[in-house]
Amino acid sequence: MSLNVWGYLDEYANEREELLQAVDAVFSSGRLVLGESVRGFETEFAAYHGIAHCVGLDNGTNAVQLTLESLGIGAGDEVITVANTAAPTIIAIVGSGATPVFVDVLADSCLMDTGQVESAITPRTKALLPVHLYGQCVDMAPLRGIARAHGLAIVEDCAQAHGARQHGRPAGTMSDAAAFSFYPTKVLGAYGDGGGVLTGDDAVAAKLRRLRYYGMEDEYYVVHTPAHNSRLDEVQAEILRRKLGRLDGYIADRRAVARRYEEGLRDVPGLQLPRTVPGNDHVFYVYVVRHPRRDHILAQLRRHGINLNVSYPWPVHTMTGFAHLGYRKGALPVTEALADSVFSLPMYPTLKKDDQDRVIEAVRNAAAVAL
């Protein structure tokens, strides 16, 4: 049997009846756009985080872009972030009209090196955009200090950190606003695209609601500022409402899988396992390991029907689509080294112990041959 990183079909089999009930509830309501399901999810997701507002959007990319726009960030401005992220983070910055400026990441956690941020600030810098990667948070205390000192906004990219915490504070509550993706693979995933923004700022929330709805407010056809069509779909919102109640359970199951990997792989020569930063509660969106002969190990595993993901094989600053930013190979040495060595083991709440044992044995055998 082939095994990969994600577990869509297992989840659907386990939750099928409730998911179909969610779809039927929306179709039976007669309100298919910005109805009770979106409002309900927004209220419940905000309450889960203990924050005033959630604004539902159509995807995580637009969640980042519209958040920047809601903060008045655009053409001529710079946003400091990392290249060790999925390209949509950077696409969103460019889409807002701003210019991404990259700092490197820490080798042990793969997260933003906050010690490099202050030296990257210029008179054009308007925001810091930390990416909470793989399921745990960037060190936010120094970023908040830098932001206060320089009058900068902070936007958290929480696409991979639903339910993660830092010193007890939920990811998404340590900034001016925070963007989430609800893509199906996420810790809290829909059955299609979806996104959202958390903020405690009434004005930012109000602007986001206008930006997602053509620039309109209460009265249809009255456009205050031309904007976007970026609404969260009612069906996806209702599915997310049902799944939100399971989020803590999903996280507990992911942590159990992570502990089993730790126990089975901690003594494998050359294999570096994930490190949870002190103060962080890791939710293990992905279980990312490192090995100097990564490609050899992946080839060996494919022969056994185990197909693993690499997050990420091409740093964003090296992609041709961002060549105009002017970065060259060698500009971000830690990010580039990670791209040559990281790979993700299967990680999802329904991963069976037998399948996990199969992965552990295959990785151990492949690593032994690799050395």
PDB file of N, CA and C in Angstrom, residues 6-100:
ATOM      1  N   TRP A   6       0.014  13.034   3.763  1.00  0.00           N
ATOM      2  CA  TRP A   6      -1.293  13.523   4.192  1.00  0.00           C
ATOM      3  C   TRP A   6      -2.303  12.378   4.333  1.00  0.00           C
ATOM      4  N   GLY A   7      -3.371  12.606   5.112  1.00  0.00           N
ATOM      5  CA  GLY A   7      -4.323  11.540   5.374  1.00  0.00           C
ATOM      6  C   GLY A   7      -5.764  11.920   5.130  1.00  0.00           C
ATOM      7  N   TYR A   8      -6.041  12.521   3.943  1.00  0.00           N
ATOM      8  CA  TYR A   8      -7.393  13.000   3.662  1.00  0.00           C
ATOM      9  C   TYR A   8      -8.461  11.900   3.768  1.00  0.00           C
ATOM     10  N   LEU A   9      -8.183  10.778   3.125  1.00  0.00           N
ATOM     11  CA  LEU A   9      -9.218   9.756   3.011  1.00  0.00           C
ATOM     12  C   LEU A   9      -9.551   9.140   4.358  1.00  0.00           C
ATOM     13  N   ASP A  10      -8.550   8.950   5.202  1.00  0.00           N
ATOM     14  CA  ASP A  10      -8.817   8.413   6.534  1.00  0.00           C
ATOM     15  C   ASP A  10      -9.697   9.367   7.333  1.00  0.00           C
ATOM     16  N   GLU A  11      -9.375  10.647   7.273  1.00  0.00           N
ATOM     17  CA  GLU A  11     -10.182  11.630   8.003  1.00  0.00           C
ATOM     18  C   GLU A  11     -11.623  11.634   7.498  1.00  0.00           C
ATOM     19  N   TYR A  12     -11.781  11.609   6.183  1.00  0.00           N
ATOM     20  CA  TYR A  12     -13.134  11.633   5.635  1.00  0.00           C
ATOM     21  C   TYR A  12     -13.927  10.401   6.064  1.00  0.00           C
ATOM     22  N   ALA A  13     -13.288   9.251   6.064  1.00  0.00           N
ATOM     23  CA  ALA A  13     -13.975   8.039   6.491  1.00  0.00           C
ATOM     24  C   ALA A  13     -14.441   8.135   7.943  1.00  0.00           C
ATOM     25  N   ASN A  14     -13.612   8.750   8.784  1.00  0.00           N
ATOM     26  CA  ASN A  14     -13.946   8.866  10.202  1.00  0.00           C
ATOM     27  C   ASN A  14     -15.044   9.887  10.476  1.00  0.00           C
ATOM     28  N   GLU A  15     -15.118  10.952   9.642  1.00  0.00           N
ATOM     29  CA  GLU A  15     -16.001  12.085   9.939  1.00  0.00           C
ATOM     30  C   GLU A  15     -17.071  12.290   8.869  1.00  0.00           C
ATOM     31  N   ARG A  16     -17.256  11.310   8.018  1.00  0.00           N
ATOM     32  CA  ARG A  16     -18.107  11.469   6.835  1.00  0.00           C
ATOM     33  C   ARG A  16     -19.511  11.944   7.182  1.00  0.00           C
ATOM     34  N   GLU A  17     -20.152  11.332   8.135  1.00  0.00           N
ATOM     35  CA  GLU A  17     -21.545  11.677   8.427  1.00  0.00           C
ATOM     36  C   GLU A  17     -21.673  13.128   8.884  1.00  0.00           C
ATOM     37  N   GLU A  18     -20.780  13.552   9.757  1.00  0.00           N
ATOM     38  CA  GLU A  18     -20.850  14.930  10.238  1.00  0.00           C
ATOM     39  C   GLU A  18     -20.548  15.925   9.127  1.00  0.00           C
ATOM     40  N   LEU A  19     -19.606  15.589   8.255  1.00  0.00           N
ATOM     41  CA  LEU A  19     -19.270  16.482   7.142  1.00  0.00           C
ATOM     42  C   LEU A  19     -20.447  16.609   6.173  1.00  0.00           C
ATOM     43  N   LEU A  20     -21.106  15.497   5.868  1.00  0.00           N
ATOM     44  CA  LEU A  20     -22.259  15.556   4.969  1.00  0.00           C
ATOM     45  C   LEU A  20     -23.416  16.318   5.613  1.00  0.00           C
ATOM     46  N   GLN A  21     -23.559  16.202   6.920  1.00  0.00           N
ATOM     47  CA  GLN A  21     -24.577  16.995   7.619  1.00  0.00           C
ATOM     48  C   GLN A  21     -24.282  18.487   7.503  1.00  0.00           C
ATOM     49  N   ALA A  22     -23.008  18.833   7.568  1.00  0.00           N
ATOM     50  CA  ALA A  22     -22.623  20.239   7.437  1.00  0.00           C
ATOM     51  C   ALA A  22     -23.009  20.785   6.066  1.00  0.00           C
ATOM     52  N   VAL A  23     -22.713  20.010   5.027  1.00  0.00           N
ATOM     53  CA  VAL A  23     -23.060  20.438   3.667  1.00  0.00           C
ATOM     54  C   VAL A  23     -24.574  20.582   3.519  1.00  0.00           C
ATOM     55  N   ASP A  24     -25.303  19.607   4.013  1.00  0.00           N
ATOM     56  CA  ASP A  24     -26.766  19.651   3.912  1.00  0.00           C
ATOM     57  C   ASP A  24     -27.337  20.840   4.675  1.00  0.00           C
ATOM     58  N   ALA A  25     -26.766  21.150   5.834  1.00  0.00           N
ATOM     59  CA  ALA A  25     -27.259  22.287   6.616  1.00  0.00           C
ATOM     60  C   ALA A  25     -27.148  23.584   5.829  1.00  0.00           C
ATOM     61  N   VAL A  26     -26.047  23.761   5.109  1.00  0.00           N
ATOM     62  CA  VAL A  26     -25.874  24.980   4.314  1.00  0.00           C
ATOM     63  C   VAL A  26     -26.835  24.995   3.139  1.00  0.00           C
ATOM     64  N   PHE A  27     -26.886  23.904   2.391  1.00  0.00           N
ATOM     65  CA  PHE A  27     -27.750  23.858   1.214  1.00  0.00           C
ATOM     66  C   PHE A  27     -29.219  24.026   1.595  1.00  0.00           C
ATOM     67  N   SER A  28     -29.581  23.580   2.770  1.00  0.00           N
ATOM     68  CA  SER A  28     -30.973  23.689   3.215  1.00  0.00           C
ATOM     69  C   SER A  28     -31.297  25.066   3.788  1.00  0.00           C
ATOM     70  N   SER A  29     -30.264  25.839   4.078  1.00  0.00           N
ATOM     71  CA  SER A  29     -30.493  27.138   4.724  1.00  0.00           C
ATOM     72  C   SER A  29     -31.016  28.197   3.760  1.00  0.00           C
ATOM     73  N   GLY A  30     -30.688  28.020   2.468  1.00  0.00           N
ATOM     74  CA  GLY A  30     -31.073  29.030   1.483  1.00  0.00           C
ATOM     75  C   GLY A  30     -30.139  30.217   1.448  1.00  0.00           C
ATOM     76  N   ARG A  31     -29.093  30.237   2.274  1.00  0.00           N
ATOM     77  CA  ARG A  31     -28.121  31.325   2.284  1.00  0.00           C
ATOM     78  C   ARG A  31     -26.746  30.737   2.006  1.00  0.00           C
ATOM     79  N   LEU A  32     -26.242  30.960   0.795  1.00  0.00           N
ATOM     80  CA  LEU A  32     -25.028  30.286   0.359  1.00  0.00           C
ATOM     81  C   LEU A  32     -23.790  31.162   0.388  1.00  0.00           C
ATOM     82  N   VAL A  33     -23.940  32.464   0.648  1.00  0.00           N
ATOM     83  CA  VAL A  33     -22.797  33.371   0.671  1.00  0.00           C
ATOM     84  C   VAL A  33     -22.929  34.285   1.885  1.00  0.00           C
ATOM     85  N   LEU A  34     -21.857  34.340   2.708  1.00  0.00           N
ATOM     86  CA  LEU A  34     -21.812  35.206   3.898  1.00  0.00           C
ATOM     87  C   LEU A  34     -23.078  35.087   4.737  1.00  0.00           C
ATOM     88  N   GLY A  35     -23.399  33.853   5.093  1.00  0.00           N
ATOM     89  CA  GLY A  35     -24.565  33.593   5.929  1.00  0.00           C
ATOM     90  C   GLY A  35     -24.179  33.212   7.341  1.00  0.00           C
ATOM     91  N   GLU A  36     -25.038  32.450   7.979  1.00  0.00           N
ATOM     92  CA  GLU A  36     -24.861  32.107   9.384  1.00  0.00           C
ATOM     93  C   GLU A  36     -23.636  31.230   9.621  1.00  0.00           C
ATOM     94  N   SER A  37     -23.279  30.407   8.659  1.00  0.00           N
ATOM     95  CA  SER A  37     -22.124  29.527   8.862  1.00  0.00           C
ATOM     96  C   SER A  37     -20.828  30.326   8.945  1.00  0.00           C
ATOM     97  N   VAL A  38     -20.657  31.301   8.061  1.00  0.00           N
ATOM     98  CA  VAL A  38     -19.464  32.148   8.132  1.00  0.00           C
ATOM     99  C   VAL A  38     -19.461  32.941   9.427  1.00  0.00           C
ATOM    100  N   ARG A  39     -20.582  33.577   9.754  1.00  0.00           N
ATOM    101  CA  ARG A  39     -20.643  34.362  10.996  1.00  0.00           C
ATOM    102  C   ARG A  39     -20.382  33.478  12.215  1.00  0.00           C
ATOM    103  N   GLY A  40     -20.956  32.282  12.209  1.00  0.00           N
ATOM    104  CA  GLY A  40     -20.751  31.378  13.337  1.00  0.00           C
ATOM    105  C   GLY A  40     -19.307  30.950  13.474  1.00  0.00           C
ATOM    106  N   PHE A  41     -18.688  30.589  12.350  1.00  0.00           N
ATOM    107  CA  PHE A  41     -17.283  30.179  12.419  1.00  0.00           C
ATOM    108  C   PHE A  41     -16.409  31.333  12.874  1.00  0.00           C
ATOM    109  N   GLU A  42     -16.647  32.526  12.346  1.00  0.00           N
ATOM    110  CA  GLU A  42     -15.838  33.677  12.747  1.00  0.00           C
ATOM    111  C   GLU A  42     -15.926  33.892  14.262  1.00  0.00           C
ATOM    112  N   THR A  43     -17.124  33.839  14.796  1.00  0.00           N
ATOM    113  CA  THR A  43     -17.312  34.033  16.238  1.00  0.00           C
ATOM    114  C   THR A  43     -16.603  32.955  17.045  1.00  0.00           C
ATOM    115  N   GLU A  44     -16.749  31.710  16.617  1.00  0.00           N
ATOM    116  CA  GLU A  44     -16.205  30.582  17.374  1.00  0.00           C
ATOM    117  C   GLU A  44     -14.676  30.502  17.255  1.00  0.00           C
ATOM    118  N   PHE A  45     -14.127  30.810  16.092  1.00  0.00           N
ATOM    119  CA  PHE A  45     -12.673  30.773  15.926  1.00  0.00           C
ATOM    120  C   PHE A  45     -12.026  31.896  16.728  1.00  0.00           C
ATOM    121  N   ALA A  46     -12.644  33.078  16.731  1.00  0.00           N
ATOM    122  CA  ALA A  46     -12.138  34.180  17.545  1.00  0.00           C
ATOM    123  C   ALA A  46     -12.195  33.821  19.026  1.00  0.00           C
ATOM    124  N   ALA A  47     -13.299  33.218  19.460  1.00  0.00           N
ATOM    125  CA  ALA A  47     -13.450  32.845  20.869  1.00  0.00           C
ATOM    126  C   ALA A  47     -12.421  31.790  21.278  1.00  0.00           C
ATOM    127  N   TYR A  48     -12.127  30.849  20.384  1.00  0.00           N
ATOM    128  CA  TYR A  48     -11.118  29.828  20.676  1.00  0.00           C
ATOM    129  C   TYR A  48      -9.782  30.470  21.011  1.00  0.00           C
ATOM    130  N   HIS A  49      -9.487  31.583  20.354  1.00  0.00           N
ATOM    131  CA  HIS A  49      -8.214  32.276  20.561  1.00  0.00           C
ATOM    132  C   HIS A  49      -8.298  33.391  21.602  1.00  0.00           C
ATOM    133  N   GLY A  50      -9.495  33.675  22.093  1.00  0.00           N
ATOM    134  CA  GLY A  50      -9.642  34.744  23.068  1.00  0.00           C
ATOM    135  C   GLY A  50      -9.353  36.112  22.498  1.00  0.00           C
ATOM    136  N   ILE A  51      -9.786  36.346  21.262  1.00  0.00           N
ATOM    137  CA  ILE A  51      -9.529  37.620  20.585  1.00  0.00           C
ATOM    138  C   ILE A  51     -10.840  38.140  20.002  1.00  0.00           C
ATOM    139  N   ALA A  52     -10.882  39.415  19.710  1.00  0.00           N
ATOM    140  CA  ALA A  52     -12.165  40.050  19.382  1.00  0.00           C
ATOM    141  C   ALA A  52     -12.725  39.637  18.031  1.00  0.00           C
ATOM    142  N   HIS A  53     -11.889  39.525  17.011  1.00  0.00           N
ATOM    143  CA  HIS A  53     -12.410  39.399  15.652  1.00  0.00           C
ATOM    144  C   HIS A  53     -11.738  38.278  14.869  1.00  0.00           C
ATOM    145  N   CYS A  54     -12.538  37.568  14.095  1.00  0.00           N
ATOM    146  CA  CYS A  54     -12.065  36.727  13.000  1.00  0.00           C
ATOM    147  C   CYS A  54     -12.823  37.155  11.754  1.00  0.00           C
ATOM    148  N   VAL A  55     -12.116  37.325  10.655  1.00  0.00           N
ATOM    149  CA  VAL A  55     -12.732  37.654   9.370  1.00  0.00           C
ATOM    150  C   VAL A  55     -12.425  36.512   8.411  1.00  0.00           C
ATOM    151  N   GLY A  56     -13.465  35.816   7.953  1.00  0.00           N
ATOM    152  CA  GLY A  56     -13.286  34.681   7.057  1.00  0.00           C
ATOM    153  C   GLY A  56     -13.012  35.127   5.637  1.00  0.00           C
ATOM    154  N   LEU A  57     -12.031  34.476   5.007  1.00  0.00           N
ATOM    155  CA  LEU A  57     -11.625  34.810   3.642  1.00  0.00           C
ATOM    156  C   LEU A  57     -11.512  33.546   2.804  1.00  0.00           C
ATOM    157  N   ASP A  58     -11.254  33.749   1.514  1.00  0.00           N
ATOM    158  CA  ASP A  58     -11.305  32.624   0.589  1.00  0.00           C
ATOM    159  C   ASP A  58     -10.069  31.732   0.603  1.00  0.00           C
ATOM    160  N   ASN A  59      -8.940  32.225   1.058  1.00  0.00           N
ATOM    161  CA  ASN A  59      -7.732  31.403   1.144  1.00  0.00           C
ATOM    162  C   ASN A  59      -6.683  32.105   1.993  1.00  0.00           C
ATOM    163  N   GLY A  60      -5.638  31.369   2.330  1.00  0.00           N
ATOM    164  CA  GLY A  60      -4.602  31.919   3.186  1.00  0.00           C
ATOM    165  C   GLY A  60      -3.757  32.974   2.522  1.00  0.00           C
ATOM    166  N   THR A  61      -3.560  32.862   1.217  1.00  0.00           N
ATOM    167  CA  THR A  61      -2.779  33.867   0.505  1.00  0.00           C
ATOM    168  C   THR A  61      -3.445  35.231   0.605  1.00  0.00           C
ATOM    169  N   ASN A  62      -4.740  35.270   0.326  1.00  0.00           N
ATOM    170  CA  ASN A  62      -5.455  36.535   0.439  1.00  0.00           C
ATOM    171  C   ASN A  62      -5.582  36.994   1.880  1.00  0.00           C
ATOM    172  N   ALA A  63      -5.534  36.045   2.821  1.00  0.00           N
ATOM    173  CA  ALA A  63      -5.535  36.440   4.225  1.00  0.00           C
ATOM    174  C   ALA A  63      -4.310  37.297   4.536  1.00  0.00           C
ATOM    175  N   VAL A  64      -3.152  36.907   4.021  1.00  0.00           N
ATOM    176  CA  VAL A  64      -1.947  37.716   4.216  1.00  0.00           C
ATOM    177  C   VAL A  64      -2.055  39.034   3.461  1.00  0.00           C
ATOM    178  N   GLN A  65      -2.427  38.960   2.187  1.00  0.00           N
ATOM    179  CA  GLN A  65      -2.455  40.177   1.371  1.00  0.00           C
ATOM    180  C   GLN A  65      -3.448  41.205   1.907  1.00  0.00           C
ATOM    181  N   LEU A  66      -4.658  40.774   2.208  1.00  0.00           N
ATOM    182  CA  LEU A  66      -5.669  41.724   2.671  1.00  0.00           C
ATOM    183  C   LEU A  66      -5.335  42.266   4.057  1.00  0.00           C
ATOM    184  N   THR A  67      -4.656  41.465   4.862  1.00  0.00           N
ATOM    185  CA  THR A  67      -4.212  41.981   6.157  1.00  0.00           C
ATOM    186  C   THR A  67      -3.232  43.127   5.964  1.00  0.00           C
ATOM    187  N   LEU A  68      -2.265  42.950   5.074  1.00  0.00           N
ATOM    188  CA  LEU A  68      -1.327  44.035   4.795  1.00  0.00           C
ATOM    189  C   LEU A  68      -2.065  45.264   4.284  1.00  0.00           C
ATOM    190  N   GLU A  69      -2.993  45.057   3.369  1.00  0.00           N
ATOM    191  CA  GLU A  69      -3.742  46.189   2.828  1.00  0.00           C
ATOM    192  C   GLU A  69      -4.568  46.875   3.916  1.00  0.00           C
ATOM    193  N   SER A  70      -5.129  46.086   4.825  1.00  0.00           N
ATOM    194  CA  SER A  70      -5.943  46.674   5.893  1.00  0.00           C
ATOM    195  C   SER A  70      -5.099  47.524   6.839  1.00  0.00           C
ATOM    196  N   LEU A  71      -3.795  47.239   6.892  1.00  0.00           N
ATOM    197  CA  LEU A  71      -2.879  48.012   7.723  1.00  0.00           C
ATOM    198  C   LEU A  71      -2.255  49.170   6.965  1.00  0.00           C
ATOM    199  N   GLY A  72      -2.705  49.397   5.739  1.00  0.00           N
ATOM    200  CA  GLY A  72      -2.202  50.521   4.939  1.00  0.00           C
ATOM    201  C   GLY A  72      -0.854  50.285   4.311  1.00  0.00           C
ATOM    202  N   ILE A  73      -0.474  49.018   4.154  1.00  0.00           N
ATOM    203  CA  ILE A  73       0.834  48.672   3.591  1.00  0.00           C
ATOM    204  C   ILE A  73       0.669  48.355   2.117  1.00  0.00           C
ATOM    205  N   GLY A  74       1.524  48.962   1.284  1.00  0.00           N
ATOM    206  CA  GLY A  74       1.400  48.762  -0.158  1.00  0.00           C
ATOM    207  C   GLY A  74       2.617  49.239  -0.908  1.00  0.00           C
ATOM    208  N   ALA A  75       2.403  49.832  -2.076  1.00  0.00           N
ATOM    209  CA  ALA A  75       3.489  50.240  -2.970  1.00  0.00           C
ATOM    210  C   ALA A  75       4.482  51.149  -2.251  1.00  0.00           C
ATOM    211  N   GLY A  76       5.763  50.828  -2.431  1.00  0.00           N
ATOM    212  CA  GLY A  76       6.826  51.615  -1.822  1.00  0.00           C
ATOM    213  C   GLY A  76       7.231  51.152  -0.442  1.00  0.00           C
ATOM    214  N   ASP A  77       6.448  50.256   0.149  1.00  0.00           N
ATOM    215  CA  ASP A  77       6.741  49.771   1.500  1.00  0.00           C
ATOM    216  C   ASP A  77       7.513  48.458   1.453  1.00  0.00           C
ATOM    217  N   GLU A  78       8.192  48.137   2.534  1.00  0.00           N
ATOM    218  CA  GLU A  78       8.916  46.883   2.667  1.00  0.00           C
ATOM    219  C   GLU A  78       8.368  46.084   3.844  1.00  0.00           C
ATOM    220  N   VAL A  79       8.375  44.769   3.670  1.00  0.00           N
ATOM    221  CA  VAL A  79       7.914  43.845   4.704  1.00  0.00           C
ATOM    222  C   VAL A  79       9.015  42.824   4.943  1.00  0.00           C
ATOM    223  N   ILE A  80       9.497  42.732   6.165  1.00  0.00           N
ATOM    224  CA  ILE A  80      10.584  41.813   6.496  1.00  0.00           C
ATOM    225  C   ILE A  80      10.005  40.443   6.847  1.00  0.00           C
ATOM    226  N   THR A  81      10.515  39.422   6.184  1.00  0.00           N
ATOM    227  CA  THR A  81      10.028  38.057   6.395  1.00  0.00           C
ATOM    228  C   THR A  81      11.142  37.067   6.099  1.00  0.00           C
ATOM    229  N   VAL A  82      10.796  35.813   5.806  1.00  0.00           N
ATOM    230  CA  VAL A  82      11.783  34.774   5.525  1.00  0.00           C
ATOM    231  C   VAL A  82      11.491  34.140   4.168  1.00  0.00           C
ATOM    232  N   ALA A  83      12.532  33.524   3.595  1.00  0.00           N
ATOM    233  CA  ALA A  83      12.367  32.780   2.347  1.00  0.00           C
ATOM    234  C   ALA A  83      12.099  31.303   2.607  1.00  0.00           C
ATOM    235  N   ASN A  84      12.277  30.855   3.841  1.00  0.00           N
ATOM    236  CA  ASN A  84      11.971  29.472   4.199  1.00  0.00           C
ATOM    237  C   ASN A  84      10.483  29.380   4.540  1.00  0.00           C
ATOM    238  N   THR A  85       9.682  29.469   3.509  1.00  0.00           N
ATOM    239  CA  THR A  85       8.232  29.437   3.643  1.00  0.00           C
ATOM    240  C   THR A  85       7.645  29.003   2.311  1.00  0.00           C
ATOM    241  N   ALA A  86       6.349  28.742   2.302  1.00  0.00           N
ATOM    242  CA  ALA A  86       5.677  28.462   1.037  1.00  0.00           C
ATOM    243  C   ALA A  86       5.593  29.764   0.233  1.00  0.00           C
ATOM    244  N   ALA A  87       5.715  29.650  -1.066  1.00  0.00           N
ATOM    245  CA  ALA A  87       5.714  30.829  -1.934  1.00  0.00           C
ATOM    246  C   ALA A  87       4.502  31.738  -1.742  1.00  0.00           C
ATOM    247  N   PRO A  88       3.302  31.219  -1.410  1.00  0.00           N
ATOM    248  CA  PRO A  88       2.160  32.121  -1.247  1.00  0.00           C
ATOM    249  C   PRO A  88       2.371  33.240  -0.234  1.00  0.00           C
ATOM    250  N   THR A  89       3.184  33.013   0.794  1.00  0.00           N
ATOM    251  CA  THR A  89       3.475  34.101   1.735  1.00  0.00           C
ATOM    252  C   THR A  89       4.058  35.293   0.998  1.00  0.00           C
ATOM    253  N   ILE A  90       4.998  35.008   0.120  1.00  0.00           N
ATOM    254  CA  ILE A  90       5.693  36.085  -0.594  1.00  0.00           C
ATOM    255  C   ILE A  90       4.816  36.634  -1.715  1.00  0.00           C
ATOM    256  N   ILE A  91       4.060  35.760  -2.362  1.00  0.00           N
ATOM    257  CA  ILE A  91       3.116  36.221  -3.390  1.00  0.00           C
ATOM    258  C   ILE A  91       2.141  37.229  -2.800  1.00  0.00           C
ATOM    259  N   ALA A  92       1.704  36.998  -1.570  1.00  0.00           N
ATOM    260  CA  ALA A  92       0.767  37.906  -0.917  1.00  0.00           C
ATOM    261  C   ALA A  92       1.394  39.272  -0.649  1.00  0.00           C
ATOM    262  N   ILE A  93       2.647  39.274  -0.222  1.00  0.00           N
ATOM    263  CA  ILE A  93       3.338  40.555   0.004  1.00  0.00           C
ATOM    264  C   ILE A  93       3.455  41.325  -1.297  1.00  0.00           C
ATOM    265  N   VAL A  94       3.904  40.635  -2.341  1.00  0.00           N
ATOM    266  CA  VAL A  94       4.019  41.278  -3.657  1.00  0.00           C
ATOM    267  C   VAL A  94       2.654  41.733  -4.145  1.00  0.00           C
ATOM    268  N   GLY A  95       1.621  40.927  -3.909  1.00  0.00           N
ATOM    269  CA  GLY A  95       0.275  41.286  -4.335  1.00  0.00           C
ATOM    270  C   GLY A  95      -0.246  42.549  -3.677  1.00  0.00           C
ATOM    271  N   SER A  96       0.207  42.821  -2.469  1.00  0.00           N
ATOM    272  CA  SER A  96      -0.219  44.047  -1.782  1.00  0.00           C
ATOM    273  C   SER A  96       0.464  45.283  -2.350  1.00  0.00           C
ATOM    274  N   GLY A  97       1.498  45.068  -3.170  1.00  0.00           N
ATOM    275  CA  GLY A  97       2.283  46.167  -3.713  1.00  0.00           C
ATOM    276  C   GLY A  97       3.578  46.398  -2.975  1.00  0.00           C
ATOM    277  N   ALA A  98       3.755  45.739  -1.821  1.00  0.00           N
ATOM    278  CA  ALA A  98       4.958  45.921  -1.018  1.00  0.00           C
ATOM    279  C   ALA A  98       6.094  45.032  -1.519  1.00  0.00           C
ATOM    280  N   THR A  99       7.276  45.260  -0.979  1.00  0.00           N
ATOM    281  CA  THR A  99       8.461  44.492  -1.354  1.00  0.00           C
ATOM    282  C   THR A  99       8.899  43.618  -0.188  1.00  0.00           C
ATOM    283  N   PRO A 100       9.023  42.300  -0.384  1.00  0.00           N
ATOM    284  CA  PRO A 100       9.541  41.441   0.681  1.00  0.00           C
ATOM    285  C   PRO A 100      11.043  41.619   0.857  1.00  0.00           C
TER     286      PRO A 100
END
